[in-house]
Amino acid sequence: MLRISNQVTIPDSEIELQAVRSQGAGGQNVNKVATAIHLRFNILASSLPEHYKTRLLTLNDSRITKGGVIHIKSQAYRTQLRNKTDALERLQQLIRAAMAVKKKRKPTKPSKAAKQRRLDNKTKRSQRKASRGRVSYDD
C-alpha cells in the first residue's frame, strides 16, 4: 500500500511492477539479472479521488501518456528491491507534486524611492558616458 497523504492511499493491486534487465554498463550482472523496474499506474482506473485524477491528467509530464497511464522506469541501483522502492517513491512524489497548491502571485509596484534611485543612476551613468566623448580644442 502506497501512502500519498493521511486520507489517500493506493493499493498495491493498482500498481503494476515489472522487473526487466537494466541498460548500460554493468557487465555480467546486467546481462543476466533483471534488476530494473518498470512501474505502470493507470490514473483513470485507480481508486484515487476525482480531484487527484484531474490534477494528474492536466500535468504536462512526459511520464504520463494520453491514455492516463504513468510510466516510471528505475534502474539507478544494482538491486531490484532498491529500484522498486525508488520507482514507488517517484510515483508518490509525482502525485504529491500534482496536488501542491501554488501560491497566487501578487503583482507589486516599485516604490517612489526605488524609482528615484533608478532615475538617479541613469542620469549619473549618462553623464559618465558623455564625458568619454572626443575632446575638441576650439582655442
mmCIF file with all atom_site columns, C-alpha atoms in Angstrom:
data_model
loop_
_atom_site.group_PDB
_atom_site.id
_atom_site.type_symbol
_atom_site.label_atom_id
_atom_site.label_alt_id
_atom_site.label_comp_id
_atom_site.label_asym_id
_atom_site.label_entity_id
_atom_site.label_seq_id
_atom_site.pdbx_PDB_ins_code
_atom_site.Cartn_x
_atom_site.Cartn_y
_atom_site.Cartn_z
_atom_site.occupancy
_atom_site.B_iso_or_equiv
_atom_site.pdbx_formal_charge
_atom_site.auth_seq_id
_atom_site.auth_comp_id
_atom_site.auth_asym_id
_atom_site.auth_atom_id
_atom_site.pdbx_PDB_model_num
ATOM 1   C CA . MET A 1 1   ? 0.000   0.000   0.000   1.00 0.00 ? 1   MET A CA 1
ATOM 2   C CA . LEU A 1 2   ? 1.446   3.363   -1.079  1.00 0.00 ? 2   LEU A CA 1
ATOM 3   C CA . ARG A 1 3   ? 0.541   6.235   1.249   1.00 0.00 ? 3   ARG A CA 1
ATOM 4   C CA . ILE A 1 4   ? 0.075   9.588   -0.505  1.00 0.00 ? 4   ILE A CA 1
ATOM 5   C CA . SER A 1 5   ? -1.446  11.522  2.390   1.00 0.00 ? 5   SER A CA 1
ATOM 6   C CA . ASN A 1 6   ? -3.247  10.750  5.645   1.00 0.00 ? 6   ASN A CA 1
ATOM 7   C CA . GLN A 1 7   ? -6.509  10.087  3.810   1.00 0.00 ? 7   GLN A CA 1
ATOM 8   C CA . VAL A 1 8   ? -5.293  8.839   0.411   1.00 0.00 ? 8   VAL A CA 1
ATOM 9   C CA . THR A 1 9   ? -3.562  5.537   -0.243  1.00 0.00 ? 9   THR A CA 1
ATOM 10  C CA . ILE A 1 10  ? -3.041  3.425   -3.341  1.00 0.00 ? 10  ILE A CA 1
ATOM 11  C CA . PRO A 1 11  ? -3.469  -0.356  -3.010  1.00 0.00 ? 11  PRO A CA 1
ATOM 12  C CA . ASP A 1 12  ? -0.644  -2.498  -4.350  1.00 0.00 ? 12  ASP A CA 1
ATOM 13  C CA . SER A 1 13  ? -3.044  -4.170  -6.777  1.00 0.00 ? 13  SER A CA 1
ATOM 14  C CA . GLU A 1 14  ? -3.385  -0.911  -8.765  1.00 0.00 ? 14  GLU A CA 1
ATOM 15  C CA . ILE A 1 15  ? 0.375   -0.555  -9.298  1.00 0.00 ? 15  ILE A CA 1
ATOM 16  C CA . GLU A 1 16  ? 1.898   -2.841  -11.916 1.00 0.00 ? 16  GLU A CA 1
ATOM 17  C CA . LEU A 1 17  ? 5.595   -3.570  -11.358 1.00 0.00 ? 17  LEU A CA 1
ATOM 18  C CA . GLN A 1 18  ? 7.668   -5.497  -13.879 1.00 0.00 ? 18  GLN A CA 1
ATOM 19  C CA . ALA A 1 19  ? 11.321  -6.464  -13.486 1.00 0.00 ? 19  ALA A CA 1
ATOM 20  C CA . VAL A 1 20  ? 13.435  -6.132  -16.638 1.00 0.00 ? 20  VAL A CA 1
ATOM 21  C CA . ARG A 1 21  ? 17.120  -6.140  -17.450 1.00 0.00 ? 21  ARG A CA 1
ATOM 22  C CA . SER A 1 22  ? 18.897  -2.847  -16.941 1.00 0.00 ? 22  SER A CA 1
ATOM 23  C CA . GLN A 1 23  ? 20.594  -0.939  -19.744 1.00 0.00 ? 23  GLN A CA 1
ATOM 24  C CA . GLY A 1 24  ? 24.132  0.326   -19.901 1.00 0.00 ? 24  GLY A CA 1
ATOM 25  C CA . ALA A 1 25  ? 27.366  -0.738  -18.275 1.00 0.00 ? 25  ALA A CA 1
ATOM 26  C CA . GLY A 1 26  ? 27.474  -3.322  -15.501 1.00 0.00 ? 26  GLY A CA 1
ATOM 27  C CA . GLY A 1 27  ? 28.949  -6.408  -17.067 1.00 0.00 ? 27  GLY A CA 1
ATOM 28  C CA . GLN A 1 28  ? 27.716  -9.868  -16.282 1.00 0.00 ? 28  GLN A CA 1
ATOM 29  C CA . ASN A 1 29  ? 25.277  -8.726  -13.585 1.00 0.00 ? 29  ASN A CA 1
ATOM 30  C CA . VAL A 1 30  ? 23.365  -6.524  -16.047 1.00 0.00 ? 30  VAL A CA 1
ATOM 31  C CA . ASN A 1 31  ? 23.263  -9.253  -18.678 1.00 0.00 ? 31  ASN A CA 1
ATOM 32  C CA . LYS A 1 32  ? 21.742  -11.971 -16.523 1.00 0.00 ? 32  LYS A CA 1
ATOM 33  C CA . VAL A 1 33  ? 19.782  -10.312 -13.677 1.00 0.00 ? 33  VAL A CA 1
ATOM 34  C CA . ALA A 1 34  ? 16.524  -8.365  -14.084 1.00 0.00 ? 34  ALA A CA 1
ATOM 35  C CA . THR A 1 35  ? 17.162  -5.508  -11.663 1.00 0.00 ? 35  THR A CA 1
ATOM 36  C CA . ALA A 1 36  ? 15.436  -2.599  -13.414 1.00 0.00 ? 36  ALA A CA 1
ATOM 37  C CA . ILE A 1 37  ? 11.784  -1.906  -12.602 1.00 0.00 ? 37  ILE A CA 1
ATOM 38  C CA . HIS A 1 38  ? 9.050   -0.681  -14.957 1.00 0.00 ? 38  HIS A CA 1
ATOM 39  C CA . LEU A 1 39  ? 6.156   0.802   -12.989 1.00 0.00 ? 39  LEU A CA 1
ATOM 40  C CA . ARG A 1 40  ? 2.762   1.360   -14.613 1.00 0.00 ? 40  ARG A CA 1
ATOM 41  C CA . PHE A 1 41  ? -0.107  3.133   -12.882 1.00 0.00 ? 41  PHE A CA 1
ATOM 42  C CA . ASN A 1 42  ? -3.437  3.736   -14.607 1.00 0.00 ? 42  ASN A CA 1
ATOM 43  C CA . ILE A 1 43  ? -4.829  7.024   -13.285 1.00 0.00 ? 43  ILE A CA 1
ATOM 44  C CA . LEU A 1 44  ? -8.334  6.568   -14.680 1.00 0.00 ? 44  LEU A CA 1
ATOM 45  C CA . ALA A 1 45  ? -8.787  3.029   -13.303 1.00 0.00 ? 45  ALA A CA 1
ATOM 46  C CA . SER A 1 46  ? -7.345  3.881   -9.888  1.00 0.00 ? 46  SER A CA 1
ATOM 47  C CA . SER A 1 47  ? -9.132  4.466   -6.597  1.00 0.00 ? 47  SER A CA 1
ATOM 48  C CA . LEU A 1 48  ? -7.731  7.998   -6.274  1.00 0.00 ? 48  LEU A CA 1
ATOM 49  C CA . PRO A 1 49  ? -10.236 10.786  -5.557  1.00 0.00 ? 49  PRO A CA 1
ATOM 50  C CA . GLU A 1 50  ? -11.528 12.607  -8.639  1.00 0.00 ? 50  GLU A CA 1
ATOM 51  C CA . HIS A 1 51  ? -9.679  15.874  -7.927  1.00 0.00 ? 51  HIS A CA 1
ATOM 52  C CA . TYR A 1 52  ? -6.397  13.908  -7.755  1.00 0.00 ? 52  TYR A CA 1
ATOM 53  C CA . LYS A 1 53  ? -7.148  12.303  -11.114 1.00 0.00 ? 53  LYS A CA 1
ATOM 54  C CA . THR A 1 54  ? -7.972  15.577  -12.833 1.00 0.00 ? 54  THR A CA 1
ATOM 55  C CA . ARG A 1 55  ? -4.860  17.314  -11.466 1.00 0.00 ? 55  ARG A CA 1
ATOM 56  C CA . LEU A 1 56  ? -2.664  14.407  -12.588 1.00 0.00 ? 56  LEU A CA 1
ATOM 57  C CA . LEU A 1 57  ? -4.186  14.292  -16.065 1.00 0.00 ? 57  LEU A CA 1
ATOM 58  C CA . THR A 1 58  ? -3.656  18.030  -16.567 1.00 0.00 ? 58  THR A CA 1
ATOM 59  C CA . LEU A 1 59  ? 0.051   17.764  -15.717 1.00 0.00 ? 59  LEU A CA 1
ATOM 60  C CA . ASN A 1 60  ? 2.418   18.309  -18.612 1.00 0.00 ? 60  ASN A CA 1
ATOM 61  C CA . ASP A 1 61  ? 4.740   15.426  -17.788 1.00 0.00 ? 61  ASP A CA 1
ATOM 62  C CA . SER A 1 62  ? 6.370   13.072  -20.276 1.00 0.00 ? 62  SER A CA 1
ATOM 63  C CA . ARG A 1 63  ? 5.836   10.123  -17.917 1.00 0.00 ? 63  ARG A CA 1
ATOM 64  C CA . ILE A 1 64  ? 2.037   10.406  -18.284 1.00 0.00 ? 64  ILE A CA 1
ATOM 65  C CA . THR A 1 65  ? 0.556   9.085   -21.534 1.00 0.00 ? 65  THR A CA 1
ATOM 66  C CA . LYS A 1 66  ? -2.504  10.477  -23.271 1.00 0.00 ? 66  LYS A CA 1
ATOM 67  C CA . GLY A 1 67  ? -4.402  7.426   -22.070 1.00 0.00 ? 67  GLY A CA 1
ATOM 68  C CA . GLY A 1 68  ? -3.751  8.378   -18.461 1.00 0.00 ? 68  GLY A CA 1
ATOM 69  C CA . VAL A 1 69  ? -1.066  5.820   -17.623 1.00 0.00 ? 69  VAL A CA 1
ATOM 70  C CA . ILE A 1 70  ? 2.031   6.781   -15.649 1.00 0.00 ? 70  ILE A CA 1
ATOM 71  C CA . HIS A 1 71  ? 5.247   5.031   -16.765 1.00 0.00 ? 71  HIS A CA 1
ATOM 72  C CA . ILE A 1 72  ? 8.268   5.140   -14.461 1.00 0.00 ? 72  ILE A CA 1
ATOM 73  C CA . LYS A 1 73  ? 11.486  3.231   -15.104 1.00 0.00 ? 73  LYS A CA 1
ATOM 74  C CA . SER A 1 74  ? 14.001  2.828   -12.298 1.00 0.00 ? 74  SER A CA 1
ATOM 75  C CA . GLN A 1 75  ? 17.427  1.353   -12.971 1.00 0.00 ? 75  GLN A CA 1
ATOM 76  C CA . ALA A 1 76  ? 19.740  3.519   -10.872 1.00 0.00 ? 76  ALA A CA 1
ATOM 77  C CA . TYR A 1 77  ? 20.579  0.827   -8.330  1.00 0.00 ? 77  TYR A CA 1
ATOM 78  C CA . ARG A 1 78  ? 22.115  -2.645  -8.554  1.00 0.00 ? 78  ARG A CA 1
ATOM 79  C CA . THR A 1 79  ? 19.314  -4.426  -6.685  1.00 0.00 ? 79  THR A CA 1
ATOM 80  C CA . GLN A 1 80  ? 15.737  -4.981  -7.703  1.00 0.00 ? 80  GLN A CA 1
ATOM 81  C CA . LEU A 1 81  ? 14.444  -4.047  -4.248  1.00 0.00 ? 81  LEU A CA 1
ATOM 82  C CA . ARG A 1 82  ? 16.110  -0.611  -4.232  1.00 0.00 ? 82  ARG A CA 1
ATOM 83  C CA . ASN A 1 83  ? 14.874  0.106   -7.767  1.00 0.00 ? 83  ASN A CA 1
ATOM 84  C CA . LYS A 1 84  ? 11.349  -0.919  -6.710  1.00 0.00 ? 84  LYS A CA 1
ATOM 85  C CA . THR A 1 85  ? 11.364  1.433   -3.710  1.00 0.00 ? 85  THR A CA 1
ATOM 86  C CA . ASP A 1 86  ? 12.834  4.192   -5.906  1.00 0.00 ? 86  ASP A CA 1
ATOM 87  C CA . ALA A 1 87  ? 10.070  3.791   -8.501  1.00 0.00 ? 87  ALA A CA 1
ATOM 88  C CA . LEU A 1 88  ? 7.356   3.841   -5.808  1.00 0.00 ? 88  LEU A CA 1
ATOM 89  C CA . GLU A 1 89  ? 8.884   6.957   -4.201  1.00 0.00 ? 89  GLU A CA 1
ATOM 90  C CA . ARG A 1 90  ? 8.959   8.706   -7.576  1.00 0.00 ? 90  ARG A CA 1
ATOM 91  C CA . LEU A 1 91  ? 5.284   7.858   -8.143  1.00 0.00 ? 91  LEU A CA 1
ATOM 92  C CA . GLN A 1 92  ? 4.468   9.203   -4.691  1.00 0.00 ? 92  GLN A CA 1
ATOM 93  C CA . GLN A 1 93  ? 6.417   12.426  -5.374  1.00 0.00 ? 93  GLN A CA 1
ATOM 94  C CA . LEU A 1 94  ? 4.680   12.892  -8.733  1.00 0.00 ? 94  LEU A CA 1
ATOM 95  C CA . ILE A 1 95  ? 1.219   12.602  -7.175  1.00 0.00 ? 95  ILE A CA 1
ATOM 96  C CA . ARG A 1 96  ? 2.125   14.882  -4.256  1.00 0.00 ? 96  ARG A CA 1
ATOM 97  C CA . ALA A 1 97  ? 3.603   17.475  -6.626  1.00 0.00 ? 97  ALA A CA 1
ATOM 98  C CA . ALA A 1 98  ? 0.384   17.463  -8.659  1.00 0.00 ? 98  ALA A CA 1
ATOM 99  C CA . MET A 1 99  ? -1.635  18.203  -5.531  1.00 0.00 ? 99  MET A CA 1
ATOM 100 C CA . ALA A 1 100 ? 0.627   21.004  -4.254  1.00 0.00 ? 100 ALA A CA 1
ATOM 101 C CA . VAL A 1 101 ? -1.262  24.281  -4.350  1.00 0.00 ? 101 VAL A CA 1
ATOM 102 C CA . LYS A 1 102 ? 0.786   27.070  -5.836  1.00 0.00 ? 102 LYS A CA 1
ATOM 103 C CA . LYS A 1 103 ? 0.523   30.486  -4.226  1.00 0.00 ? 103 LYS A CA 1
ATOM 104 C CA . LYS A 1 104 ? -1.120  33.133  -6.349  1.00 0.00 ? 104 LYS A CA 1
ATOM 105 C CA . ARG A 1 105 ? 1.280   35.862  -7.340  1.00 0.00 ? 105 ARG A CA 1
ATOM 106 C CA . LYS A 1 106 ? 0.507   39.321  -6.012  1.00 0.00 ? 106 LYS A CA 1
ATOM 107 C CA . PRO A 1 107 ? 1.639   41.925  -8.545  1.00 0.00 ? 107 PRO A CA 1
ATOM 108 C CA . THR A 1 108 ? 3.798   44.586  -6.920  1.00 0.00 ? 108 THR A CA 1
ATOM 109 C CA . LYS A 1 109 ? 4.988   48.033  -7.975  1.00 0.00 ? 109 LYS A CA 1
ATOM 110 C CA . PRO A 1 110 ? 8.323   49.681  -7.211  1.00 0.00 ? 110 PRO A CA 1
ATOM 111 C CA . SER A 1 111 ? 8.221   52.345  -4.517  1.00 0.00 ? 111 SER A CA 1
ATOM 112 C CA . LYS A 1 112 ? 8.766   56.048  -5.260  1.00 0.00 ? 112 LYS A CA 1
ATOM 113 C CA . ALA A 1 113 ? 12.217  55.897  -3.668  1.00 0.00 ? 113 ALA A CA 1
ATOM 114 C CA . ALA A 1 114 ? 13.187  52.926  -5.859  1.00 0.00 ? 114 ALA A CA 1
ATOM 115 C CA . LYS A 1 115 ? 12.013  54.762  -8.985  1.00 0.00 ? 115 LYS A CA 1
ATOM 116 C CA . GLN A 1 116 ? 14.011  57.849  -7.964  1.00 0.00 ? 116 GLN A CA 1
ATOM 117 C CA . ARG A 1 117 ? 17.160  55.780  -7.310  1.00 0.00 ? 117 ARG A CA 1
ATOM 118 C CA . ARG A 1 118 ? 16.831  54.173  -10.743 1.00 0.00 ? 118 ARG A CA 1
ATOM 119 C CA . LEU A 1 119 ? 16.478  57.566  -12.456 1.00 0.00 ? 119 LEU A CA 1
ATOM 120 C CA . ASP A 1 120 ? 19.421  58.999  -10.494 1.00 0.00 ? 120 ASP A CA 1
ATOM 121 C CA . ASN A 1 121 ? 21.596  56.043  -11.517 1.00 0.00 ? 121 ASN A CA 1
ATOM 122 C CA . LYS A 1 122 ? 20.582  56.511  -15.149 1.00 0.00 ? 122 LYS A CA 1
ATOM 123 C CA . THR A 1 123 ? 21.496  60.211  -15.001 1.00 0.00 ? 123 THR A CA 1
ATOM 124 C CA . LYS A 1 124 ? 24.888  59.525  -13.416 1.00 0.00 ? 124 LYS A CA 1
ATOM 125 C CA . ARG A 1 125 ? 25.686  56.809  -15.942 1.00 0.00 ? 125 ARG A CA 1
ATOM 126 C CA . SER A 1 126 ? 24.707  59.005  -18.903 1.00 0.00 ? 126 SER A CA 1
ATOM 127 C CA . GLN A 1 127 ? 26.911  61.843  -17.576 1.00 0.00 ? 127 GLN A CA 1
ATOM 128 C CA . ARG A 1 128 ? 29.824  59.444  -17.167 1.00 0.00 ? 128 ARG A CA 1
ATOM 129 C CA . LYS A 1 129 ? 29.395  58.151  -20.714 1.00 0.00 ? 129 LYS A CA 1
ATOM 130 C CA . ALA A 1 130 ? 29.011  61.658  -22.132 1.00 0.00 ? 130 ALA A CA 1
ATOM 131 C CA . SER A 1 131 ? 32.316  62.673  -20.562 1.00 0.00 ? 131 SER A CA 1
ATOM 132 C CA . ARG A 1 132 ? 34.062  59.890  -22.509 1.00 0.00 ? 132 ARG A CA 1
ATOM 133 C CA . GLY A 1 133 ? 33.450  61.644  -25.836 1.00 0.00 ? 133 GLY A CA 1
ATOM 134 C CA . ARG A 1 134 ? 36.058  63.328  -28.052 1.00 0.00 ? 134 ARG A CA 1
ATOM 135 C CA . VAL A 1 135 ? 37.744  66.376  -26.706 1.00 0.00 ? 135 VAL A CA 1
ATOM 136 C CA . SER A 1 136 ? 37.668  69.303  -29.090 1.00 0.00 ? 136 SER A CA 1
ATOM 137 C CA . TYR A 1 137 ? 40.251  72.131  -28.955 1.00 0.00 ? 137 TYR A CA 1
ATOM 138 C CA . ASP A 1 138 ? 38.419  75.293  -30.020 1.00 0.00 ? 138 ASP A CA 1
ATOM 139 C CA . ASP A 1 139 ? 41.044  77.696  -28.654 1.00 0.00 ? 139 ASP A CA 1
#
